[in-house]
XYZ file of C-alpha atoms in Angstrom:
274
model
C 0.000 0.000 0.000
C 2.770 2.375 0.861
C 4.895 1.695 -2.740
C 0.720 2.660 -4.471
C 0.311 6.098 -1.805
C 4.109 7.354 -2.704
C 4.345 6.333 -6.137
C 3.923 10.643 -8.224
C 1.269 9.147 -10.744
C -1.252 8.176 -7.727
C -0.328 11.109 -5.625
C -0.591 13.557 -8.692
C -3.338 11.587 -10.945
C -5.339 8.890 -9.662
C -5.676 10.583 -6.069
C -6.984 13.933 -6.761
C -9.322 12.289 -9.688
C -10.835 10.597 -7.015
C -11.029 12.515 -4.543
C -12.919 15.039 -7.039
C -15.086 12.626 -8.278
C -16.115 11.064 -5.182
C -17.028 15.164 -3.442
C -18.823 16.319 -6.776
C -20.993 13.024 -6.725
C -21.572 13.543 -3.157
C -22.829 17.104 -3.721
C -24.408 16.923 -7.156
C -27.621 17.485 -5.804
C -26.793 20.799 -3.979
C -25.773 23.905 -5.400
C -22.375 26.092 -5.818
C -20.392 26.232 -4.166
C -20.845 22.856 -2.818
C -21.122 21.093 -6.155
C -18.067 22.800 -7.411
C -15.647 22.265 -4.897
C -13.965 19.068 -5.741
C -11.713 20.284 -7.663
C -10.002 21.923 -5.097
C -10.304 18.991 -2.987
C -9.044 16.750 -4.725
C -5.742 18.874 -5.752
C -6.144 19.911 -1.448
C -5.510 15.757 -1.102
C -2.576 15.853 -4.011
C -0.657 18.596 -1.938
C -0.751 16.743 0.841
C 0.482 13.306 -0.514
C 3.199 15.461 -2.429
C 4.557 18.333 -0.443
C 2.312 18.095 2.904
C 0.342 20.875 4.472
C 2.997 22.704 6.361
C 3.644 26.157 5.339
C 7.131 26.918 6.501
C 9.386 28.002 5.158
C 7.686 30.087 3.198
C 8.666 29.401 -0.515
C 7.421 30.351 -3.725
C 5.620 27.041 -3.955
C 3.738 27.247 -0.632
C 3.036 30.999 -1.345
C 0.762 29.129 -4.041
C -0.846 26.821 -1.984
C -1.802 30.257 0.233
C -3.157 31.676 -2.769
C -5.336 28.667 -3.807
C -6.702 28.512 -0.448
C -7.872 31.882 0.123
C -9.313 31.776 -3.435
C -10.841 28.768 -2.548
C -12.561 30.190 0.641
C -13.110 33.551 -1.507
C -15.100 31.586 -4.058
C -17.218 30.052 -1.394
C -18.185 33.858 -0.213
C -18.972 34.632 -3.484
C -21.073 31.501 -4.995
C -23.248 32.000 -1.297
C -23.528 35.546 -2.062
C -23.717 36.678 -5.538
C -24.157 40.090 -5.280
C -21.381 40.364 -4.112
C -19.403 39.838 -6.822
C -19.494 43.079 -9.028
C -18.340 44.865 -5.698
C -15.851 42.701 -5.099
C -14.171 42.294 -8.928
C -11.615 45.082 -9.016
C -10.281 43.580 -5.419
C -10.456 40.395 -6.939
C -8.180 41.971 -9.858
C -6.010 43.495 -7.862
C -5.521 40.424 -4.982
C -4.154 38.922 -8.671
C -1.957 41.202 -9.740
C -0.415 41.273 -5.693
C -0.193 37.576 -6.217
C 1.571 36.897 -8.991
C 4.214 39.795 -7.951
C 4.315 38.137 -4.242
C 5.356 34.280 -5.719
C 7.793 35.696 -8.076
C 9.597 38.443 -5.727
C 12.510 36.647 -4.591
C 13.833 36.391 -7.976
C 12.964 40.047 -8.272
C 14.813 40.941 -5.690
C 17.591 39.105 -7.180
C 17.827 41.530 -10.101
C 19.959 44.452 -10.609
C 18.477 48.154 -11.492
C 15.039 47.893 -13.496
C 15.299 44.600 -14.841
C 12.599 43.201 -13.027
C 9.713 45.230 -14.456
C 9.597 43.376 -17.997
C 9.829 40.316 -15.455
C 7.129 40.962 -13.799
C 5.566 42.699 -16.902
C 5.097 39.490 -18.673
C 4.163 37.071 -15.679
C 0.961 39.634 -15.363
C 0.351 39.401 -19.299
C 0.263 35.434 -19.443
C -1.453 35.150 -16.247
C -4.401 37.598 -16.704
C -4.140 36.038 -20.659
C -4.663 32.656 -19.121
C -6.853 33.240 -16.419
C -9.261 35.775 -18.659
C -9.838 33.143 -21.531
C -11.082 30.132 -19.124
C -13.258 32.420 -17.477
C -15.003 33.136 -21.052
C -16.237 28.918 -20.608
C -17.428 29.526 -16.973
C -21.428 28.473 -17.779
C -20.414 25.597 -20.056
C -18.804 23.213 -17.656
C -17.531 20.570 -19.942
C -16.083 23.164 -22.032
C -14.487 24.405 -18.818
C -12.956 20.824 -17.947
C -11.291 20.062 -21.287
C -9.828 23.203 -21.078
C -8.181 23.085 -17.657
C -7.123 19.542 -18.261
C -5.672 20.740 -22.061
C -3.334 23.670 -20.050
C -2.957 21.673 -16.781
C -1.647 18.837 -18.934
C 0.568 20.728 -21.100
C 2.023 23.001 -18.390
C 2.837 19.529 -15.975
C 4.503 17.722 -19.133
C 6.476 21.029 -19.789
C 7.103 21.184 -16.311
C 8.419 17.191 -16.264
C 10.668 18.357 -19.553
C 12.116 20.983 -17.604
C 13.418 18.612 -14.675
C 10.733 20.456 -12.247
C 8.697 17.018 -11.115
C 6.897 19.349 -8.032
C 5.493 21.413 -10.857
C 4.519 18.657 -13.134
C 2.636 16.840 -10.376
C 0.869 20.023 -9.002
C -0.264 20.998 -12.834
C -0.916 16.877 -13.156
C -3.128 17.191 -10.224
C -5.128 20.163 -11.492
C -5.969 17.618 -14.366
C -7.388 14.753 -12.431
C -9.149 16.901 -10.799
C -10.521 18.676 -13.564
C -10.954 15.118 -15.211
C -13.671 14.192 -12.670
C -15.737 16.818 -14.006
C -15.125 16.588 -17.593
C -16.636 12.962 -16.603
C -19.593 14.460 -14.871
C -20.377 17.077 -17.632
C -21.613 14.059 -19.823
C -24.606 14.317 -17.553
C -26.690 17.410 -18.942
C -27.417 18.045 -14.465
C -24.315 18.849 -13.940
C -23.732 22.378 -15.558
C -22.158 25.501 -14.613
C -18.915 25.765 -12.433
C -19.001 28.181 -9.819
C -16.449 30.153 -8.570
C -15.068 27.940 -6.345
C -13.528 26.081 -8.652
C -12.957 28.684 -11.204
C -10.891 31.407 -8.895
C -8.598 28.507 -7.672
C -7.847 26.345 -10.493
C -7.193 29.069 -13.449
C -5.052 31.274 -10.309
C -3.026 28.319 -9.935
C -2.725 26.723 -13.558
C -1.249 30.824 -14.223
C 0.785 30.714 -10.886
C 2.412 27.230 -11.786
C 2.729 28.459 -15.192
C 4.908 31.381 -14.145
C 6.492 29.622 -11.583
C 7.580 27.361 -13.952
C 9.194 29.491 -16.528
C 11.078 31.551 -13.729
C 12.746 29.110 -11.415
C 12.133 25.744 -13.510
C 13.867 27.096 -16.597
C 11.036 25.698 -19.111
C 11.187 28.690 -22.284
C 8.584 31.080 -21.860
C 7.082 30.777 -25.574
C 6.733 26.896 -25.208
C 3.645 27.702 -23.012
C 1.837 30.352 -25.473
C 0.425 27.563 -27.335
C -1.942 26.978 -24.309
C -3.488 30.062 -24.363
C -5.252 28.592 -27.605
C -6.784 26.144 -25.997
C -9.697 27.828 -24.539
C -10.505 29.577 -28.405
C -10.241 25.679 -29.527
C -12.979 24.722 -27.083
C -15.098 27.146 -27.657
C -15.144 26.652 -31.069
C -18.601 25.868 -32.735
C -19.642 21.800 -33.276
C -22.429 20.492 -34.800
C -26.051 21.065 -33.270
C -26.596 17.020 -34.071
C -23.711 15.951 -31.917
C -24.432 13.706 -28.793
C -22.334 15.337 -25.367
C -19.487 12.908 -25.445
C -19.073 13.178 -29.650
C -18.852 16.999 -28.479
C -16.241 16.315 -25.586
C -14.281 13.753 -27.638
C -13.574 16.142 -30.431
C -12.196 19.083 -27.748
C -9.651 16.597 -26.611
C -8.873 15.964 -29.698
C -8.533 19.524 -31.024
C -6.804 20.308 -27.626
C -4.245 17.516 -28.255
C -2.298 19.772 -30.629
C -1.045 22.967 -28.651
C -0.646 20.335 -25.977
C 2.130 18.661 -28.050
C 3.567 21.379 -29.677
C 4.151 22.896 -25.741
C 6.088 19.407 -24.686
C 7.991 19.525 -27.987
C 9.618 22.804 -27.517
C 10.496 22.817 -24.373
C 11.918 19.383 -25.016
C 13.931 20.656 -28.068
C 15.840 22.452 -25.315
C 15.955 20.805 -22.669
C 15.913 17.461 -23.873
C 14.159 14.072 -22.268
C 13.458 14.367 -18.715
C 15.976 13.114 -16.225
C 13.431 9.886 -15.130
């Protein structure tokens, strides 16, 4: 049992699939932000198994698993109270922009004069790039799911390419998770993520993202292919089409910026020390 629990592809795959399948079947019948919450769970469970839930020292990595949380618990306030949400957006925006500068600020430090504003400059482009397109699939939930698994798989096989195995398992995780409810979407009940899961999981597919590029090495334009992927899911299929014809033909259109990310970051870095 111990070889299954430590072995990366249950701890980073099969355990936070689970876990998100098992909540969001539990709380199908309720409404956000219960029945959206899995996700989070699930990738909660995959943090543990990897890393564990202790936050010191603070690093870059745990400054992300601060962020998720509070998104998490900010996306529970919001699906409960929905007016609350217009008020709350330029916060929201701004709590983003504070983010993304707080996880990346030792390396800022680490630079001499103004070099660190084009740094920083382009970790806010990608990340409100990345984070602005999912949002655009928020009511159509299987739509949603292919897309966070498409960027949560490319970004962990980048990751893997670049020799950064924490990355790759937290982005990995983000697509099991997401995988339980590209499962449930085949059911025309379960519709419409809320907040819950969309704050957390496109803040941390953007944080991981950036995280990567900066301290893992992986080349910043091998990951601009992903920002397609949301356009290539929301791309118009015929009326006709059953749910899972429609879900098996955004994987596959999905499958191409996927391996056009893993093939330039492995063109310089090569195969991954495994």
């Amino acid at each position: 049992m111990d070889a299954i629990i430590t072995h990366p592809a249950f701890q980073s795959g099969i355990a936070p699939f689970l876990v998100a399948l098992g909540v969001a079947l539990l709380l199908r019948p309720l409404s956000n932000p219960w029945k959206s919450i899995g996700l989070m769970a699930g990738f909660g469970v995959s943090v543990y198994l990897v890393v564990g839930w202790q936050l010191l020292p603070l690093t870059s990595t745990r400054k992300i698993f601060i962020i998720a949380a509070l998104l998490t618990l900010l996306g529970v306030l919001l699906d409960l109270y929905p007016a609350l949400r217009d008020r709350l957006l330029h916060g929201v925006v701004a709590a983003g922009v504070v983010s993304v500068v707080w996880v990346i600020w030792p390396l800022l430090q680490r630079q001499e004069d103004d070099r660190w504003w084009p740094i920083a400059g382009a970790a806010l482009l990608f990340s409100t790039l990345l984070t602005g397109s999912l949002r655009r699939l928020k009511r159509d939930n299987g739509s949603l799911s292919v897309a966070l698994c498409g960027v949560a798989l490319g970004l962990s096989g980048a990751a893997l390419m670049g020799a950064s195995l924490l990355y790759a398992q937290l982005a990995a995780a983000l697509c099991g998770g997401a995988a339980a409810y590209l499962l449930l979407s085949l059911w025309h009940d379960f519709d419409g993520a809320g907040e819950v899961l969309l704050l957390p999981s496109t803040a941390l597919l953007a944080l991981i993202a950036v995280a990567a590029v900066l301290f893992a090495q992986v080349p910043w334009y091998s990951l601009l292919p992903l920002l397609t992927i949301p356009l290539l899911v929301s791309l118009p299929l015929p009326l006709s089409w059953a749910t899972w014809q429609e879900r098996a033909a955004q994987l596959g259109l999905v499958v191409l910026p996927i391996t056009l990310t893993i093939v330039m970051v492995w063109s310089v870095e090569g195969s991954p020390p495994l």
